[in-house]
Tab-separated table of C-alpha atoms in Angstrom:
chain	number	residue	atom	x	y	z
A	24	LYS	CA	-23.640	6.690	-12.548
A	25	TYR	CA	-26.212	6.033	-9.834
A	26	ALA	CA	-23.880	7.075	-6.993
A	27	HIS	CA	-23.634	10.590	-8.397
A	28	SER	CA	-27.309	10.926	-9.298
A	29	PRO	CA	-29.666	12.856	-6.974
A	30	GLU	CA	-31.168	9.552	-5.751
A	31	GLY	CA	-27.714	8.097	-5.111
A	32	ARG	CA	-26.624	11.143	-3.133
A	33	ILE	CA	-29.752	10.947	-0.972
A	34	LYS	CA	-29.179	7.224	-0.293
A	35	ARG	CA	-25.527	7.864	0.598
A	36	LYS	CA	-26.519	10.662	2.993
A	37	GLU	CA	-29.174	8.433	4.637
A	38	HIS	CA	-26.590	5.668	5.040
A	39	SER	CA	-24.046	8.018	6.641
A	40	HIS	CA	-26.662	9.346	9.104
A	41	LYS	CA	-27.604	5.786	10.094
A	42	ARG	CA	-23.926	4.923	10.588
A	43	ILE	CA	-23.333	8.001	12.747
A	44	ALA	CA	-26.331	7.067	14.904
A	45	LEU	CA	-25.038	3.505	15.288
A	46	GLU	CA	-21.532	4.682	16.170
A	47	LYS	CA	-22.855	6.961	18.911
A	48	ASN	CA	-24.249	3.875	20.656
A	49	LEU	CA	-20.970	1.933	20.609
A	50	LYS	CA	-19.474	0.928	23.944
A	51	LYS	CA	-15.973	2.165	23.250
A	52	ARG	CA	-13.890	4.300	20.934
A	53	ILE	CA	-11.279	2.963	18.561
A	54	ASN	CA	-7.954	2.547	20.331
A	55	MET	CA	-5.774	4.554	17.947
A	56	LYS	CA	-2.590	3.443	19.696
A	57	TYR	CA	-3.540	-0.159	18.890
A	58	TRP	CA	-4.567	0.766	15.329
A	59	VAL	CA	-1.222	2.392	14.545
A	60	TRP	CA	0.611	-0.516	16.189
A	61	LEU	CA	-1.417	-3.086	14.197
A	62	CYS	CA	-0.757	-1.380	10.867
A	63	LYS	CA	2.949	-1.192	11.665
A	64	ALA	CA	3.019	-4.844	12.804
A	65	LEU	CA	1.380	-5.873	9.505
A	66	GLN	CA	3.844	-3.666	7.613
A	67	TYR	CA	0.950	-1.544	6.319
A	68	HIS	CA	-0.524	-4.356	4.210
A	69	CYS	CA	-4.210	-4.569	3.345
A	70	ILE	CA	-5.748	-7.771	4.725
A	71	GLY	CA	-7.984	-8.042	1.654
A	72	CYS	CA	-5.626	-7.709	-1.302
A	73	GLY	CA	-2.233	-7.971	0.405
A	74	LYS	CA	-0.855	-4.796	-1.156
A	75	GLN	CA	1.232	-2.415	0.911
A	76	TYR	CA	-0.080	1.083	1.659
A	77	THR	CA	0.661	3.956	4.013
A	78	LEU	CA	-1.006	4.427	7.378
A	79	GLU	CA	-2.972	7.339	5.937
A	80	THR	CA	-4.390	5.321	3.028
A	81	LEU	CA	-5.426	2.238	5.014
A	82	THR	CA	-8.979	2.336	6.323
A	83	ILE	CA	-10.191	1.012	9.646
A	84	ASP	CA	-12.548	-1.862	8.947
A	85	HIS	CA	-14.683	-3.753	11.423
A	86	TRP	CA	-14.480	-7.502	10.830
A	87	LEU	CA	-17.946	-7.829	12.365
A	88	PRO	CA	-19.760	-4.781	10.924
A	89	ILE	CA	-21.242	-2.250	13.320
A	90	ASN	CA	-24.733	-2.730	11.869
A	91	LYS	CA	-24.454	-6.463	12.614
A	92	GLY	CA	-23.514	-5.968	16.283
A	93	GLY	CA	-19.782	-5.253	15.989
A	94	ASP	CA	-18.024	-2.753	18.209
A	95	ASN	CA	-14.701	-0.918	18.284
A	96	ASP	CA	-12.977	-3.710	20.220
A	97	GLU	CA	-9.376	-4.291	19.127
A	98	TRP	CA	-10.099	-7.868	17.975
A	99	ASN	CA	-12.734	-6.493	15.577
A	100	LEU	CA	-10.455	-4.098	13.673
A	101	GLN	CA	-8.566	-4.900	10.504
A	102	PRO	CA	-6.724	-2.741	7.965
A	103	LEU	CA	-8.221	-2.614	4.471
A	104	CYS	CA	-7.436	-0.387	1.523
A	105	LYS	CA	-10.275	1.832	0.313
A	106	SER	CA	-11.004	-0.475	-2.609
A	107	CYS	CA	-11.315	-3.630	-0.474
A	108	ASN	CA	-13.335	-1.798	2.175
A	109	SER	CA	-15.755	-0.490	-0.470
A	110	ARG	CA	-16.109	-3.956	-1.977
A	111	LYS	CA	-16.683	-5.546	1.443
A	112	GLN	CA	-19.411	-3.033	2.399
A	113	ASP	CA	-21.205	-4.372	5.500
A	114	ARG	CA	-20.461	-8.038	4.952
A	115	ILE	CA	-18.161	-10.225	7.012
A	116	MET	CA	-15.009	-10.875	5.006
A	117	TYR	CA	-14.134	-14.538	5.233
A	118	VAL	CA	-10.396	-14.604	4.782
A	119	ASP	CA	-7.825	-16.469	6.809
A	120	ASN	CA	-7.232	-13.632	9.234
A	121	TRP	CA	-4.748	-15.475	11.462
A	122	VAL	CA	-2.179	-12.700	11.073
A	123	VAL	CA	-4.503	-10.113	12.647
A	124	ASP	CA	-5.561	-12.632	15.326
A	125	TYR	CA	-1.904	-13.363	16.134
A	126	ALA	CA	-1.055	-9.651	16.269
A	127	TYR	CA	-4.024	-8.988	18.579
A	128	GLY	CA	-2.934	-11.843	20.876
A	129	TYR	CA	0.578	-10.432	20.990
A	130	TRP	CA	-0.756	-6.943	21.758
A	131	LEU	CA	-3.087	-8.266	24.466
A	132	GLU	CA	-0.376	-10.334	26.136
A	133	HIS	CA	1.902	-7.321	26.295
A	134	GLN	CA	-0.874	-5.146	27.719
A	135	ILE	CA	-1.715	-7.689	30.443
A	136	TYR	CA	1.829	-8.612	31.435
A	137	GLY	CA	3.334	-5.183	30.860
A	138	HIS	CA	5.950	-6.137	28.273
A	139	LYS	CA	7.222	-3.392	26.028
A	140	ASN	CA	5.613	-3.244	22.554
């Protein structure tokens, strides 16, 4: 397969170096407390396929990809399984993401008004 060929390995390495450079310029780091809370609130389901996973097997995906101007803001994060994240690549996934939006609103309200999570 191309991915395991010498050319594929070089391309993959170039891509990872570009991503690292982009991530260094981001305004903020991923809020891991929010990430764990979001996954738990969504009962560890992948937003793409709807299957349930563990926290360790879900990947952090940026709804608006970093190379298209996205950042590590909480509203921009969504849980995807490795398969869905690989399929999505750097595209915007147009799914009805109201569940993540609702969860983010709930999180934000409780951060502003100091309610317990």
